[in-house]
PDB file of C-alpha atoms in Angstrom:
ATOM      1  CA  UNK A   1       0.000   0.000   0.000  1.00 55.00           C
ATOM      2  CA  UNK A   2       1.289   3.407  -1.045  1.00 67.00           C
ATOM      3  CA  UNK A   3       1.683   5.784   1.977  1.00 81.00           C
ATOM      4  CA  UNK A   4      -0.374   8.991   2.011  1.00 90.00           C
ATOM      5  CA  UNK A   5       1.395  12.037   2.238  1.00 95.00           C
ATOM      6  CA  UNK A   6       1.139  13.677   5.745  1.00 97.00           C
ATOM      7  CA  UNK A   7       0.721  16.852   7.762  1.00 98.00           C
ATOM      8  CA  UNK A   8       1.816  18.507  10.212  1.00 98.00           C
ATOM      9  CA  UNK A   9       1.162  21.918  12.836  1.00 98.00           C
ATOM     10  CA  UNK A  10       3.929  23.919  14.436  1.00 97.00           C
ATOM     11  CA  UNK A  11       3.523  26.915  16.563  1.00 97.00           C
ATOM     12  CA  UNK A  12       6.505  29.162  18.061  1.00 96.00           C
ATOM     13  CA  UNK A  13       5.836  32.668  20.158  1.00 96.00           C
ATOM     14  CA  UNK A  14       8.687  34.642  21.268  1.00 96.00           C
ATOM     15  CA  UNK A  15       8.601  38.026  23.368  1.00 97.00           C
ATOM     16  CA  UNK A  16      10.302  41.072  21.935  1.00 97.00           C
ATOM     17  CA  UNK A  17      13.617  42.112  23.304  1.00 96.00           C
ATOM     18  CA  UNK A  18      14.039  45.614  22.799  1.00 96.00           C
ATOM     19  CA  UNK A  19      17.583  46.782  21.014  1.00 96.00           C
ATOM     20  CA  UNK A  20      18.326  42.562  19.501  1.00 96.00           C
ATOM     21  CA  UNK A  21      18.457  42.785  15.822  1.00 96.00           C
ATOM     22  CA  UNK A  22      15.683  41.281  14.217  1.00 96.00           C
ATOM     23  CA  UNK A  23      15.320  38.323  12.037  1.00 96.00           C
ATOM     24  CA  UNK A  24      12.707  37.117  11.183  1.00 96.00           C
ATOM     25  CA  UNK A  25      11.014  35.295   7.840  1.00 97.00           C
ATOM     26  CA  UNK A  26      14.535  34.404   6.851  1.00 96.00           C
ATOM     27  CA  UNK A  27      15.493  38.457   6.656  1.00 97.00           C
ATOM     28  CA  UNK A  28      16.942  40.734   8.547  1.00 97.00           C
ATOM     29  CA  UNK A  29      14.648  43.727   9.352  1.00 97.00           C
ATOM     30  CA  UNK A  30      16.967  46.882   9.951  1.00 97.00           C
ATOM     31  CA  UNK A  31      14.726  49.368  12.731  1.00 96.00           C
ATOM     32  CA  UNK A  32      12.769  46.801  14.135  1.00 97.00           C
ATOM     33  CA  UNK A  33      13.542  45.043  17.953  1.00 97.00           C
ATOM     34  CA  UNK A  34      14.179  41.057  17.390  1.00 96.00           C
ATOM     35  CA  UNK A  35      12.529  38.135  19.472  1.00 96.00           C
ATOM     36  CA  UNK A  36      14.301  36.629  22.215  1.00 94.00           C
ATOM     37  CA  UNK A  37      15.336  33.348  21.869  1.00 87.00           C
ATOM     38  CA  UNK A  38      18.741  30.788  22.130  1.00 84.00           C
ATOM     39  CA  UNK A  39      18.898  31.111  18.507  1.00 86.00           C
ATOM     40  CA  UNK A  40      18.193  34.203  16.048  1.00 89.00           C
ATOM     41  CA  UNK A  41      14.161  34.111  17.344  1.00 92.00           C
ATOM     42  CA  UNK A  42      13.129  33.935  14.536  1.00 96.00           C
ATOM     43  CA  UNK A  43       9.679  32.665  15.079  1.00 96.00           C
ATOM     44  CA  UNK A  44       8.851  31.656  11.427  1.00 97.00           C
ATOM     45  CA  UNK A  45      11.252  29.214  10.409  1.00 96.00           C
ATOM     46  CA  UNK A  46      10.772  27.712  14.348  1.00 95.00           C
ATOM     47  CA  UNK A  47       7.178  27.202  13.282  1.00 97.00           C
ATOM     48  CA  UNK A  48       8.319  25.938  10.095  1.00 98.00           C
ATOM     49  CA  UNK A  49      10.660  23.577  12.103  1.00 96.00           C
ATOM     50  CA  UNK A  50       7.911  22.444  14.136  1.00 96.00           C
ATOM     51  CA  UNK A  51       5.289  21.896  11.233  1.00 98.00           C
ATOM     52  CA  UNK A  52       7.737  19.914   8.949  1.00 97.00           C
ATOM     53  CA  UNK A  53       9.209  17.537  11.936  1.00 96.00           C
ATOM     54  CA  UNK A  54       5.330  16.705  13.259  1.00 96.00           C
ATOM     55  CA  UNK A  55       4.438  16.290   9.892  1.00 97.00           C
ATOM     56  CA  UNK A  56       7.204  13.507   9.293  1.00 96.00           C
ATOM     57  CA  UNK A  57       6.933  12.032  12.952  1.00 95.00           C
ATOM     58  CA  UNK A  58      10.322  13.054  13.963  1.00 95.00           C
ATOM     59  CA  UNK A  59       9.546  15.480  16.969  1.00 93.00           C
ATOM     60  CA  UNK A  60       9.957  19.003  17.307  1.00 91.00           C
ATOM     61  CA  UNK A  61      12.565  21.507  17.345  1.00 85.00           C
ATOM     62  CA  UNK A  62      13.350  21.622  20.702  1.00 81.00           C
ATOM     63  CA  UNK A  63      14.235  17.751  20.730  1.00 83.00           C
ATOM     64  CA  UNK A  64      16.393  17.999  17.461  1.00 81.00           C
ATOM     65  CA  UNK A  65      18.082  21.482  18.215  1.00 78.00           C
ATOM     66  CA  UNK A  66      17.671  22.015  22.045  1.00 70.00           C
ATOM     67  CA  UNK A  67      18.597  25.223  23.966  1.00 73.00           C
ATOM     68  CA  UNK A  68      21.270  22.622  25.761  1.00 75.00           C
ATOM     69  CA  UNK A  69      23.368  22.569  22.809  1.00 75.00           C
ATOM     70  CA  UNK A  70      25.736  25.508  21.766  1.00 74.00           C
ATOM     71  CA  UNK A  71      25.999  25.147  17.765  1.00 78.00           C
ATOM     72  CA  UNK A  72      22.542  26.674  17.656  1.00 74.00           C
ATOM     73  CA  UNK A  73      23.139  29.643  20.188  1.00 75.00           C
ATOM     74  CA  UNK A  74      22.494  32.043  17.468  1.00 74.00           C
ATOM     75  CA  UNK A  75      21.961  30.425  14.436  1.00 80.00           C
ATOM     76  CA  UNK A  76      20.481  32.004  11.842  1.00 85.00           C
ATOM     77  CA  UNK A  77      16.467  30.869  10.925  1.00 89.00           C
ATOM     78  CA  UNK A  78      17.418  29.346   7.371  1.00 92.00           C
ATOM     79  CA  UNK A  79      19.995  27.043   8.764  1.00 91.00           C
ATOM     80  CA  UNK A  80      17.920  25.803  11.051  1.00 92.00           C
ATOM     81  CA  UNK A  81      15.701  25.045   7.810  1.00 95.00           C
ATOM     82  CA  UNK A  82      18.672  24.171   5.599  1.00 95.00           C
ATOM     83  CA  UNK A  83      19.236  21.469   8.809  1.00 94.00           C
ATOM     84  CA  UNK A  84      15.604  20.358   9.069  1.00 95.00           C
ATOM     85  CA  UNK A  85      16.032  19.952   5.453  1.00 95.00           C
ATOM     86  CA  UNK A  86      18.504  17.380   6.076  1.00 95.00           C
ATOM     87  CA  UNK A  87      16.767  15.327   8.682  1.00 95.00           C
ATOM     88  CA  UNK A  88      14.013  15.249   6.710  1.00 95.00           C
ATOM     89  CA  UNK A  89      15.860  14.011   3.771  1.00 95.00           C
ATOM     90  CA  UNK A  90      18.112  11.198   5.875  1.00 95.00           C
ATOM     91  CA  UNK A  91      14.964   9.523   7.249  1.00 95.00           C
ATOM     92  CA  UNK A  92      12.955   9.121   3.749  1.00 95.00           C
ATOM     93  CA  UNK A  93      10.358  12.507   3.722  1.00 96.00           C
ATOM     94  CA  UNK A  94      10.667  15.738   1.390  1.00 96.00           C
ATOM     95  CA  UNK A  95       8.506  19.048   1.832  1.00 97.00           C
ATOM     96  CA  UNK A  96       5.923  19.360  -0.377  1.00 97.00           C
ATOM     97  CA  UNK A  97       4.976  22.813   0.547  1.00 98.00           C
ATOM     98  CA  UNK A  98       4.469  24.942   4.009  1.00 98.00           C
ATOM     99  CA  UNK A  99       2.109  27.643   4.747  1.00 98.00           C
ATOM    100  CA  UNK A 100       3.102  29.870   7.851  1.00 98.00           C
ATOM    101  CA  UNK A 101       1.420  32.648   9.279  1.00 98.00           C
ATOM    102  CA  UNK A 102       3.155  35.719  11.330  1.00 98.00           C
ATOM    103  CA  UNK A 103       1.160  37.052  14.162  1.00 98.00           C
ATOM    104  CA  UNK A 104       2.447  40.773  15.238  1.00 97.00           C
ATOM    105  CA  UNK A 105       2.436  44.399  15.166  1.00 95.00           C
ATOM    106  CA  UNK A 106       5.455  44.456  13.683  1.00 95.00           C
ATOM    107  CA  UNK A 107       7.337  44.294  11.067  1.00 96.00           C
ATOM    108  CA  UNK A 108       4.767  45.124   8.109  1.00 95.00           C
ATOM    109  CA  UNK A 109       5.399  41.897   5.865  1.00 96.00           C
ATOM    110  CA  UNK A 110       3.868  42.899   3.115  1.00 95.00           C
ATOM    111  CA  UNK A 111       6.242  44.640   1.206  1.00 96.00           C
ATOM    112  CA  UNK A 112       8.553  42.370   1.790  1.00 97.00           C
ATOM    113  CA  UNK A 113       6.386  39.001   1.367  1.00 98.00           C
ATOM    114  CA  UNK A 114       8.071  38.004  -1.742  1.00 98.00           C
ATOM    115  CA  UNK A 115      11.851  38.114  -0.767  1.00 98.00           C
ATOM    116  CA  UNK A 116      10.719  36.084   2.475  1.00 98.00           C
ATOM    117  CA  UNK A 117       9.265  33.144   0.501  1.00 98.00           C
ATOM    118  CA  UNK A 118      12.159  33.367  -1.609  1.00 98.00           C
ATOM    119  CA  UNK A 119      14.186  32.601   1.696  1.00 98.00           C
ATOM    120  CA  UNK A 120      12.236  30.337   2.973  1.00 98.00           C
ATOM    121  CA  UNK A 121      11.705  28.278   0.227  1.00 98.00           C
ATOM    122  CA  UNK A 122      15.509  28.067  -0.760  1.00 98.00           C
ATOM    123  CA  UNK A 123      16.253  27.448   2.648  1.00 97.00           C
ATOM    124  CA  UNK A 124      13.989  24.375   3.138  1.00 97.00           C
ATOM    125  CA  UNK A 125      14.332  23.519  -0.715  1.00 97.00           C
ATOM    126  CA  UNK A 126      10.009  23.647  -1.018  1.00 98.00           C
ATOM    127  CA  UNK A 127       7.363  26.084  -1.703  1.00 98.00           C
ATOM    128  CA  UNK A 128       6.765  28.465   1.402  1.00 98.00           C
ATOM    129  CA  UNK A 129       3.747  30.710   1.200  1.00 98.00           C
ATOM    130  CA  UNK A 130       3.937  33.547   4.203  1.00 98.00           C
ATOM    131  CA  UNK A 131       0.696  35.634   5.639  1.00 98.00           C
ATOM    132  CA  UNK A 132       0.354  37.762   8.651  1.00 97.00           C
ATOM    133  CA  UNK A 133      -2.172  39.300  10.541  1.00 97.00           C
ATOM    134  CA  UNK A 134      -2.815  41.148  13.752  1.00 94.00           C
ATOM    135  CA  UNK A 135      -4.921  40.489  16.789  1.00 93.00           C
ATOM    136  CA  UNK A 136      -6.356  43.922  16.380  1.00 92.00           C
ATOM    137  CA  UNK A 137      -4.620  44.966  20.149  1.00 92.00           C
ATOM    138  CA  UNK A 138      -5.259  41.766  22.172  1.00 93.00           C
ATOM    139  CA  UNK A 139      -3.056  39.898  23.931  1.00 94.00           C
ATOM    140  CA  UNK A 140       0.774  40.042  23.247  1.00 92.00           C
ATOM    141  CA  UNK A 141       1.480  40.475  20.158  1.00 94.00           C
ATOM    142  CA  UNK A 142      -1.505  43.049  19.640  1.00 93.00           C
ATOM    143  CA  UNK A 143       0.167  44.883  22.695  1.00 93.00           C
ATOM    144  CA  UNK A 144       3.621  44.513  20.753  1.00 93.00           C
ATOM    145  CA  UNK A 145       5.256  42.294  23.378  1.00 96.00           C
ATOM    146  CA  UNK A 146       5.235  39.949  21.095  1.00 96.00           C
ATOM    147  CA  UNK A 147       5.327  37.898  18.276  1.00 97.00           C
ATOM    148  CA  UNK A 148       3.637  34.245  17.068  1.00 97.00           C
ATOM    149  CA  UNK A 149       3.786  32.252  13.928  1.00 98.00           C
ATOM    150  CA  UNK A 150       1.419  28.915  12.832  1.00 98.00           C
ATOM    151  CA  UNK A 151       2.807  27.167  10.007  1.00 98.00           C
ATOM    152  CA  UNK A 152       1.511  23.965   8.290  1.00 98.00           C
ATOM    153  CA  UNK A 153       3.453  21.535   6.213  1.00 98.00           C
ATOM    154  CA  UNK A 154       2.909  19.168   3.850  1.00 98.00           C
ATOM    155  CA  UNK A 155       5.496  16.242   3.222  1.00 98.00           C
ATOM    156  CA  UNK A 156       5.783  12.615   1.721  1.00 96.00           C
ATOM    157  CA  UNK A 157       8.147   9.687   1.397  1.00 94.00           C
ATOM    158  CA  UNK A 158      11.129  10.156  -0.932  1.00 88.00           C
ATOM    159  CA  UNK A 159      10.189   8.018  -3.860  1.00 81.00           C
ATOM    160  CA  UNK A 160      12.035   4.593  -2.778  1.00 73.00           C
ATOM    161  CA  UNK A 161      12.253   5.288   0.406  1.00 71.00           C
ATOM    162  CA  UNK A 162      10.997   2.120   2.535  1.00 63.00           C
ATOM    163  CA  UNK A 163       7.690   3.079   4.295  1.00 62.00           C
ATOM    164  CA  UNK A 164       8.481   3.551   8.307  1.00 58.00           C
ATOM    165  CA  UNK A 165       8.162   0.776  10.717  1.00 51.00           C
ATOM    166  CA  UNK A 166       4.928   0.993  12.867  1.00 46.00           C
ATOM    167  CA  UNK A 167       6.517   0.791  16.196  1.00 43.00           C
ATOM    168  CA  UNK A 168       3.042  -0.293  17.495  1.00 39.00           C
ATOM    169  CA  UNK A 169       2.409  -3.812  16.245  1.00 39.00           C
TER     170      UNK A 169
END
């Protein structure tokens, strides 16, 4: 029997730290405070991250690239992707596409919506179609404390790739 293709969710929300540079989408947004986090903060491809391992059954981003372990102190959100991309690829799956939507005040995305999917996508080697919205001044990322991304992704078994043992049986 031919395995379906699967999905997965991943979520990531980060406070703002006022005066860290910000990255976020895969880009660099000069004027605008950055997320906290171990890495970069950049909530987007961590969402990404998230989506893409559930989707594939292989966990989440803070298993695969804990705050415990110093090569990510820092790193950069597309080589976290570029990484992800990897993993994915050594156990049998490839993206078929993501979706991923920002959640904040800040930055505006739109004029710079195509240069992020550009990113994205070249980073995790699939299509990656970004949105964002507000919460119209609730909670904290309408209050500008922070940001939040939701990101779903879409992956299947590399053609020839055995299907995965069903630990279960």
């Amino acid at each position: 029997m031919t395995e379906l293709p699967r999905v997965g969710v991943g979520t990531d929300v980060h406070p703002i730290e006022a005066g860290r540079v910000c990255r976020l989408a895969g880009l660099e947004w000069p004027g605008v405070d950055g997320c906290a986090g171990h890495s970069d903060g950049d909530i987007v491809a961590h969402a990404i991250t998230d989506a893409v391992l559930s989707a594939a059954g292989l966990g989440d981003i803070g298993a695969l690239l804990g705050t415990d372990d110093p090569r990510w102190a820092g790193a950069h959100g597309s080589a976290v992707l570029e990484h992800v991309r990897q993993v994915l690829h050594d156990a049998g799956w490839q993206v078929g596409n993501v979706a991923v939507q920002l959640i904040a005040t800040t930055p505006t995305l739109g004029p710079r919506r195509a240069e992020a999917e550009a990113a994205l996508s070249a980073a995790l080697g699939a299509p990656v179609s970004v949105t964002a919205t507000t919460t119209d001044g609730l909670g904290l990322t309408g209050r500008g404390e922070g940001r939040a991304a939701v990101a779903t992704a879409l992956v299947a078994r590399n053609p020839g790739s055995p299907a995965p043992v069903d630990s279960r049986q």
